[in-house]
PDB file of C-alpha atoms in Angstrom:
ATOM      1  CA  MET A 289      61.545  84.821 129.751  1.00  0.00           C
ATOM      2  CA  ILE A 290      59.713  81.867 128.228  1.00  0.00           C
ATOM      3  CA  ALA A 291      61.037  80.790 124.827  1.00  0.00           C
ATOM      4  CA  PRO A 292      59.247  79.379 121.749  1.00  0.00           C
ATOM      5  CA  VAL A 293      58.981  75.576 121.658  1.00  0.00           C
ATOM      6  CA  ALA A 294      58.071  73.476 118.634  1.00  0.00           C
ATOM      7  CA  LEU A 295      54.953  71.342 119.042  1.00  0.00           C
ATOM      8  CA  SER A 296      56.919  68.115 118.570  1.00  0.00           C
ATOM      9  CA  ASP A 297      59.324  69.127 121.372  1.00  0.00           C
ATOM     10  CA  LEU A 298      56.414  70.206 123.547  1.00  0.00           C
ATOM     11  CA  LEU A 299      54.768  66.810 123.211  1.00  0.00           C
ATOM     12  CA  ALA A 300      58.022  64.962 123.855  1.00  0.00           C
ATOM     13  CA  ALA A 301      58.639  66.891 127.082  1.00  0.00           C
ATOM     14  CA  ASP A 302      55.028  66.923 128.338  1.00  0.00           C
ATOM     15  CA  PRO A 303      55.268  66.150 132.083  1.00  0.00           C
ATOM     16  CA  LEU A 304      51.530  65.590 132.560  1.00  0.00           C
ATOM     17  CA  GLY A 305      51.307  62.997 129.818  1.00  0.00           C
ATOM     18  CA  ALA A 306      54.306  61.167 131.252  1.00  0.00           C
ATOM     19  CA  MET A 307      52.782  61.195 134.742  1.00  0.00           C
ATOM     20  CA  LYS A 308      49.435  59.906 133.471  1.00  0.00           C
ATOM     21  CA  SER A 309      51.131  57.046 131.642  1.00  0.00           C
ATOM     22  CA  ALA A 310      53.141  56.201 134.763  1.00  0.00           C
ATOM     23  CA  ILE A 311      49.977  56.076 136.878  1.00  0.00           C
ATOM     24  CA  ARG A 312      48.228  53.829 134.378  1.00  0.00           C
ATOM     25  CA  ASP A 313      51.203  51.468 134.069  1.00  0.00           C
ATOM     26  CA  ARG A 314      51.770  51.148 137.827  1.00  0.00           C
ATOM     27  CA  ILE A 315      48.094  50.485 138.582  1.00  0.00           C
ATOM     28  CA  ALA A 316      47.955  47.881 135.812  1.00  0.00           C
ATOM     29  CA  ALA A 317      51.031  46.153 137.243  1.00  0.00           C
ATOM     30  CA  LEU A 318      49.568  46.100 140.770  1.00  0.00           C
ATOM     31  CA  LEU A 319      46.085  44.973 139.682  1.00  0.00           C
ATOM     32  CA  PRO A 320      46.581  42.051 137.275  1.00  0.00           C
ATOM     33  CA  GLY A 321      43.323  40.910 135.741  1.00  0.00           C
ATOM     34  CA  VAL A 322      41.869  44.436 135.731  1.00  0.00           C
ATOM     35  CA  ALA A 323      41.902  46.428 132.485  1.00  0.00           C
ATOM     36  CA  VAL A 324      43.476  49.864 133.068  1.00  0.00           C
ATOM     37  CA  VAL A 325      43.220  52.624 130.457  1.00  0.00           C
ATOM     38  CA  SER A 326      43.539  56.398 130.382  1.00  0.00           C
ATOM     39  CA  HIS A 327      40.744  58.740 129.346  1.00  0.00           C
ATOM     40  CA  PRO A 328      40.895  62.421 128.371  1.00  0.00           C
ATOM     41  CA  GLY A 329      39.184  63.952 131.376  1.00  0.00           C
ATOM     42  CA  LYS A 330      35.953  64.133 133.305  1.00  0.00           C
ATOM     43  CA  ILE A 331      33.255  62.201 131.443  1.00  0.00           C
ATOM     44  CA  ASP A 332      29.907  60.541 131.997  1.00  0.00           C
ATOM     45  CA  ILE A 333      31.042  57.262 133.500  1.00  0.00           C
ATOM     46  CA  SER A 334      28.096  55.409 131.942  1.00  0.00           C
ATOM     47  CA  GLU A 335      29.630  56.147 128.543  1.00  0.00           C
ATOM     48  CA  VAL A 336      32.807  54.315 129.461  1.00  0.00           C
ATOM     49  CA  VAL A 337      31.160  50.917 129.110  1.00  0.00           C
ATOM     50  CA  GLY A 338      28.665  51.995 126.431  1.00  0.00           C
ATOM     51  CA  LYS A 339      31.482  53.059 124.112  1.00  0.00           C
ATOM     52  CA  SER A 340      33.733  50.127 125.047  1.00  0.00           C
ATOM     53  CA  VAL A 341      36.402  52.458 126.427  1.00  0.00           C
ATOM     54  CA  VAL A 342      37.382  49.934 129.082  1.00  0.00           C
ATOM     55  CA  ALA A 343      36.684  46.240 129.560  1.00  0.00           C
ATOM     56  CA  VAL A 344      34.933  45.057 132.714  1.00  0.00           C
ATOM     57  CA  PRO A 345      36.279  44.902 135.357  1.00  0.00           C
ATOM     58  CA  GLY A 346      38.300  47.960 134.489  1.00  0.00           C
ATOM     59  CA  ILE A 347      39.711  51.297 135.559  1.00  0.00           C
ATOM     60  CA  ALA A 348      39.786  54.489 133.502  1.00  0.00           C
ATOM     61  CA  VAL A 349      42.339  57.054 134.741  1.00  0.00           C
ATOM     62  CA  GLY A 350      41.827  60.745 134.011  1.00  0.00           C
ATOM     63  CA  TRP A 351      42.034  64.204 135.562  1.00  0.00           C
ATOM     64  CA  SER A 352      39.394  66.800 136.383  1.00  0.00           C
ATOM     65  CA  ARG A 353      41.392  69.951 137.198  1.00  0.00           C
ATOM     66  CA  ILE A 354      44.958  71.291 137.115  1.00  0.00           C
ATOM     67  CA  ARG A 355      46.060  74.301 139.160  1.00  0.00           C
ATOM     68  CA  ALA A 356      49.352  76.179 138.751  1.00  0.00           C
ATOM     69  CA  LEU A 357      51.186  76.963 141.994  1.00  0.00           C
ATOM     70  CA  ARG A 358      53.780  79.745 141.736  1.00  0.00           C
ATOM     71  CA  ILE A 359      56.919  79.447 143.844  1.00  0.00           C
ATOM     72  CA  VAL A 360      59.329  82.161 144.942  1.00  0.00           C
ATOM     73  CA  ASP A 361      62.208  81.255 142.608  1.00  0.00           C
ATOM     74  CA  GLY A 362      60.122  82.017 139.509  1.00  0.00           C
ATOM     75  CA  GLY A 363      59.217  78.416 138.659  1.00  0.00           C
ATOM     76  CA  HIS A 364      55.891  76.757 139.285  1.00  0.00           C
ATOM     77  CA  GLN A 365      54.244  73.498 140.278  1.00  0.00           C
ATOM     78  CA  LEU A 366      51.116  71.793 138.949  1.00  0.00           C
ATOM     79  CA  ALA A 367      48.506  70.431 141.360  1.00  0.00           C
ATOM     80  CA  VAL A 368      46.561  67.786 139.430  1.00  0.00           C
ATOM     81  CA  GLU A 369      43.204  66.414 140.592  1.00  0.00           C
ATOM     82  CA  TRP A 370      43.088  62.804 139.398  1.00  0.00           C
ATOM     83  CA  THR A 371      40.143  60.409 139.112  1.00  0.00           C
ATOM     84  CA  ALA A 372      40.263  56.647 138.623  1.00  0.00           C
ATOM     85  CA  TYR A 373      36.846  55.362 137.535  1.00  0.00           C
ATOM     86  CA  VAL A 374      36.175  51.746 138.490  1.00  0.00           C
ATOM     87  CA  VAL A 375      33.723  49.853 136.249  1.00  0.00           C
ATOM     88  CA  VAL A 376      32.370  46.497 137.452  1.00  0.00           C
ATOM     89  CA  GLU A 377      29.645  43.950 136.816  1.00  0.00           C
ATOM     90  CA  ASP A 378      28.674  40.731 138.524  1.00  0.00           C
ATOM     91  CA  ALA A 379      31.393  38.268 137.610  1.00  0.00           C
ATOM     92  CA  ALA A 380      32.739  34.767 138.179  1.00  0.00           C
ATOM     93  CA  ILE A 381      36.043  35.001 140.086  1.00  0.00           C
ATOM     94  CA  ALA A 382      38.040  31.864 140.945  1.00  0.00           C
ATOM     95  CA  GLY A 383      35.036  29.677 140.198  1.00  0.00           C
ATOM     96  CA  ARG A 384      32.466  31.575 142.244  1.00  0.00           C
ATOM     97  CA  ARG A 385      30.015  34.361 141.544  1.00  0.00           C
ATOM     98  CA  VAL A 386      30.969  37.774 142.944  1.00  0.00           C
ATOM     99  CA  GLU A 387      28.483  40.637 143.230  1.00  0.00           C
ATOM    100  CA  ARG A 388      29.418  43.873 141.494  1.00  0.00           C
ATOM    101  CA  GLU A 389      29.434  45.803 144.791  1.00  0.00           C
ATOM    102  CA  ALA A 390      31.946  43.444 146.393  1.00  0.00           C
ATOM    103  CA  LEU A 391      34.124  43.609 143.293  1.00  0.00           C
ATOM    104  CA  GLY A 392      33.945  47.400 143.116  1.00  0.00           C
ATOM    105  CA  LEU A 393      34.801  47.800 146.788  1.00  0.00           C
ATOM    106  CA  ALA A 394      37.727  45.392 146.493  1.00  0.00           C
ATOM    107  CA  ILE A 395      39.223  47.209 143.501  1.00  0.00           C
ATOM    108  CA  GLY A 396      38.485  50.667 144.921  1.00  0.00           C
ATOM    109  CA  SER A 397      40.016  49.905 148.307  1.00  0.00           C
ATOM    110  CA  ARG A 398      43.069  48.491 146.545  1.00  0.00           C
ATOM    111  CA  LEU A 399      43.501  51.783 144.692  1.00  0.00           C
ATOM    112  CA  VAL A 400      43.283  53.676 147.980  1.00  0.00           C
ATOM    113  CA  ALA A 401      45.916  51.364 149.466  1.00  0.00           C
ATOM    114  CA  ILE A 402      48.217  52.022 146.489  1.00  0.00           C
ATOM    115  CA  LEU A 403      47.784  55.773 146.998  1.00  0.00           C
ATOM    116  CA  GLU A 404      48.741  55.409 150.667  1.00  0.00           C
ATOM    117  CA  ASP A 405      51.795  53.257 149.964  1.00  0.00           C
ATOM    118  CA  PRO A 406      55.057  55.272 150.031  1.00  0.00           C
ATOM    119  CA  TYR A 407      56.725  52.846 147.624  1.00  0.00           C
ATOM    120  CA  SER A 408      54.009  53.153 144.971  1.00  0.00           C
ATOM    121  CA  HIS A 409      52.182  56.464 145.178  1.00  0.00           C
ATOM    122  CA  THR A 410      54.757  58.550 143.295  1.00  0.00           C
ATOM    123  CA  TRP A 411      54.506  56.110 140.341  1.00  0.00           C
ATOM    124  CA  GLY A 412      58.265  55.847 139.851  1.00  0.00           C
ATOM    125  CA  CYS A 413      58.496  59.562 138.976  1.00  0.00           C
ATOM    126  CA  GLY A 414      61.136  61.735 140.618  1.00  0.00           C
ATOM    127  CA  ASN A 415      59.196  64.988 140.212  1.00  0.00           C
ATOM    128  CA  VAL A 416      55.880  63.948 141.774  1.00  0.00           C
ATOM    129  CA  LEU A 417      54.931  64.547 145.413  1.00  0.00           C
ATOM    130  CA  PRO A 418      52.852  62.046 147.424  1.00  0.00           C
ATOM    131  CA  PRO A 419      49.056  62.477 147.304  1.00  0.00           C
ATOM    132  CA  GLU A 420      47.879  65.484 149.299  1.00  0.00           C
ATOM    133  CA  ALA A 421      46.544  64.886 152.797  1.00  0.00           C
ATOM    134  CA  ASP A 422      43.793  67.476 152.372  1.00  0.00           C
ATOM    135  CA  PRO A 423      41.759  66.122 150.764  1.00  0.00           C
ATOM    136  CA  ARG A 424      42.969  62.583 151.229  1.00  0.00           C
ATOM    137  CA  PRO A 425      42.373  59.925 148.544  1.00  0.00           C
ATOM    138  CA  GLU A 426      38.679  59.073 148.518  1.00  0.00           C
ATOM    139  CA  LEU A 427      36.476  56.259 147.177  1.00  0.00           C
ATOM    140  CA  ARG A 428      32.887  57.115 146.183  1.00  0.00           C
ATOM    141  CA  PRO A 429      30.035  55.291 144.408  1.00  0.00           C
ATOM    142  CA  MET A 430      28.986  56.837 141.087  1.00  0.00           C
ATOM    143  CA  PHE A 431      26.198  54.601 139.804  1.00  0.00           C
ATOM    144  CA  THR A 432      22.461  55.283 139.578  1.00  0.00           C
ATOM    145  CA  VAL A 433      19.416  53.027 139.760  1.00  0.00           C
ATOM    146  CA  ARG A 434      19.425  52.870 135.967  1.00  0.00           C
ATOM    147  CA  ASP A 435      23.015  51.618 135.994  1.00  0.00           C
ATOM    148  CA  VAL A 436      22.161  48.909 138.529  1.00  0.00           C
ATOM    149  CA  THR A 437      19.243  47.792 136.373  1.00  0.00           C
ATOM    150  CA  ALA A 438      21.607  47.594 133.400  1.00  0.00           C
ATOM    151  CA  GLY A 439      23.908  45.335 135.415  1.00  0.00           C
ATOM    152  CA  ALA A 440      26.827  47.728 135.962  1.00  0.00           C
ATOM    153  CA  ALA A 441      28.220  49.685 138.904  1.00  0.00           C
ATOM    154  CA  TYR A 442      30.731  52.534 138.935  1.00  0.00           C
ATOM    155  CA  TYR A 443      33.026  53.901 141.610  1.00  0.00           C
ATOM    156  CA  ALA A 444      35.483  56.774 141.599  1.00  0.00           C
ATOM    157  CA  VAL A 445      38.765  57.138 143.476  1.00  0.00           C
ATOM    158  CA  THR A 446      39.918  60.763 143.623  1.00  0.00           C
ATOM    159  CA  TRP A 447      43.171  62.297 144.796  1.00  0.00           C
ATOM    160  CA  THR A 448      45.422  65.309 144.208  1.00  0.00           C
ATOM    161  CA  GLN A 449      49.149  65.205 143.467  1.00  0.00           C
ATOM    162  CA  THR A 450      51.646  67.945 142.721  1.00  0.00           C
ATOM    163  CA  LEU A 451      54.081  67.883 139.824  1.00  0.00           C
ATOM    164  CA  VAL A 452      57.153  69.876 140.894  1.00  0.00           C
ATOM    165  CA  ASP A 453      60.125  71.529 139.137  1.00  0.00           C
ATOM    166  CA  GLN A 454      58.109  73.129 136.356  1.00  0.00           C
ATOM    167  CA  GLY A 455      59.335  76.255 134.589  1.00  0.00           C
ATOM    168  CA  ALA A 456      62.726  77.912 134.837  1.00  0.00           C
ATOM    169  CA  SER A 457      64.070  79.142 138.166  1.00  0.00           C
ATOM    170  CA  LEU A 458      65.392  82.688 138.413  1.00  0.00           C
ATOM    171  CA  PHE A 459      68.352  81.223 140.295  1.00  0.00           C
ATOM    172  CA  ALA A 460      69.247  78.607 137.694  1.00  0.00           C
ATOM    173  CA  ALA A 461      71.991  80.727 136.052  1.00  0.00           C
ATOM    174  CA  ASP A 462      75.526  79.374 136.006  1.00  0.00           C
ATOM    175  CA  ARG A 463      77.353  79.939 139.251  1.00  0.00           C
ATOM    176  CA  PRO A 464      81.121  80.022 139.768  1.00  0.00           C
ATOM    177  CA  THR A 465      82.458  76.832 141.273  1.00  0.00           C
ATOM    178  CA  ILE A 466      84.670  76.792 144.329  1.00  0.00           C
ATOM    179  CA  ALA A 467      87.358  74.160 144.407  1.00  0.00           C
ATOM    180  CA  ALA A 468      87.457  71.895 147.414  1.00  0.00           C
ATOM    181  CA  ALA A 469      90.154  72.623 149.988  1.00  0.00           C
ATOM    182  CA  GLU A 470      91.964  69.381 149.268  1.00  0.00           C
ATOM    183  CA  ASP A 471      92.375  70.413 145.641  1.00  0.00           C
ATOM    184  CA  GLU A 472      94.201  73.619 146.540  1.00  0.00           C
ATOM    185  CA  PRO A 473      98.014  73.637 146.621  1.00  0.00           C
ATOM    186  CA  ALA A 474      99.519  73.621 150.082  1.00  0.00           C
ATOM    187  CA  ILE A 475     100.877  76.907 151.385  1.00  0.00           C
ATOM    188  CA  ASP A 476     104.249  76.670 153.096  1.00  0.00           C
ATOM    189  CA  PHE A 477     105.518  79.285 155.510  1.00  0.00           C
ATOM    190  CA  GLU A 478     109.246  79.657 155.763  1.00  0.00           C
ATOM    191  CA  PHE A 479     111.054  81.474 158.525  1.00  0.00           C
ATOM    192  CA  GLY A 480     114.671  82.418 158.868  1.00  0.00           C
ATOM    193  CA  ASP A 481     117.346  80.506 160.739  1.00  0.00           C
ATOM    194  CA  GLY A 482     116.071  81.941 163.985  1.00  0.00           C
ATOM    195  CA  GLY A 483     112.825  79.911 163.808  1.00  0.00           C
ATOM    196  CA  LEU A 484     109.425  81.395 164.756  1.00  0.00           C
ATOM    197  CA  PRO A 485     109.292  85.065 165.683  1.00  0.00           C
ATOM    198  CA  PRO A 486     109.132  85.441 169.505  1.00  0.00           C
ATOM    199  CA  GLU A 487     105.621  86.962 169.370  1.00  0.00           C
ATOM    200  CA  VAL A 488     104.208  84.013 167.392  1.00  0.00           C
ATOM    201  CA  ALA A 489     105.983  81.484 169.597  1.00  0.00           C
ATOM    202  CA  ALA A 490     104.487  83.121 172.701  1.00  0.00           C
ATOM    203  CA  ILE A 491     100.949  82.958 171.284  1.00  0.00           C
ATOM    204  CA  LEU A 492     101.307  79.285 170.378  1.00  0.00           C
ATOM    205  CA  ALA A 493     102.744  78.478 173.800  1.00  0.00           C
ATOM    206  CA  GLY A 494      99.777  80.185 175.468  1.00  0.00           C
ATOM    207  CA  LEU A 495      97.317  78.134 173.383  1.00  0.00           C
ATOM    208  CA  GLU A 496      99.046  74.902 174.351  1.00  0.00           C
ATOM    209  CA  ASP A 497      98.876  75.870 178.042  1.00  0.00           C
ATOM    210  CA  GLY A 498      95.175  76.712 177.790  1.00  0.00           C
ATOM    211  CA  ASN A 499      95.751  80.397 178.322  1.00  0.00           C
ATOM    212  CA  GLY A 500      94.941  81.516 174.745  1.00  0.00           C
TER     213      GLY A 500
END
C-alpha cells in the first residue's frame, strides 16, 4: 500500500528530476562550447531562442511523454520519451565561417553517438536502462522557411529510456537469513571402541571400490 509522502521528501527523491539533471550534465561535459539547459517539456522550438532560453549554439533537454510499465512483483518502471533540441546559427568556429546546417548536423550526430555509447548513455545512473532499440535514437530537422530567413535552424534528437526499480516490490519484505556452511559448528560423530558399525564400513568399502 502506498504511503503519504511530504512534498519536500517527494522532491528530494524525484527520480525523473535526477535523471534529467544527469543527462544535461553529461551532455554538457561531452560537448564543451555548447550551452546545454533543461526545459519543462515539449515546446515550440522557435520560442527557445526568442525567449533566450538557451544560447546559440545550444541544446535544450526535455521530455514529451512518460509511460508507466507494471512489472510482476508489484513495482513499476517509467519509460520516458526524451527530446534534445539543437539550436544553431551560422557561426565562426576556429577562425572560419560554418553554416548552420553543418553545425546542427555535427552537434546532432554527436548526440546520437553519445546515445549509442555504452559508457555514456546511462548518464552515470544505476537505475536507467540503455536507450530503447525500437525506436532507436533519431535526429530530425525542425526548422521552417521562416526560421531559415531569421537566421536560425533547429534539430531534434529523440530517444526513449526506462527508469527501473520504481515503487515497492511485493517481495521486498524481510526474509530470514541462512548462515553459510562455514559458519556452522562442526558436527562430530563418535563411535564406540569397536570403530564403525560393520554395515557402515561395508557401504564405505563398496564406494571406494566403485561398487556403490
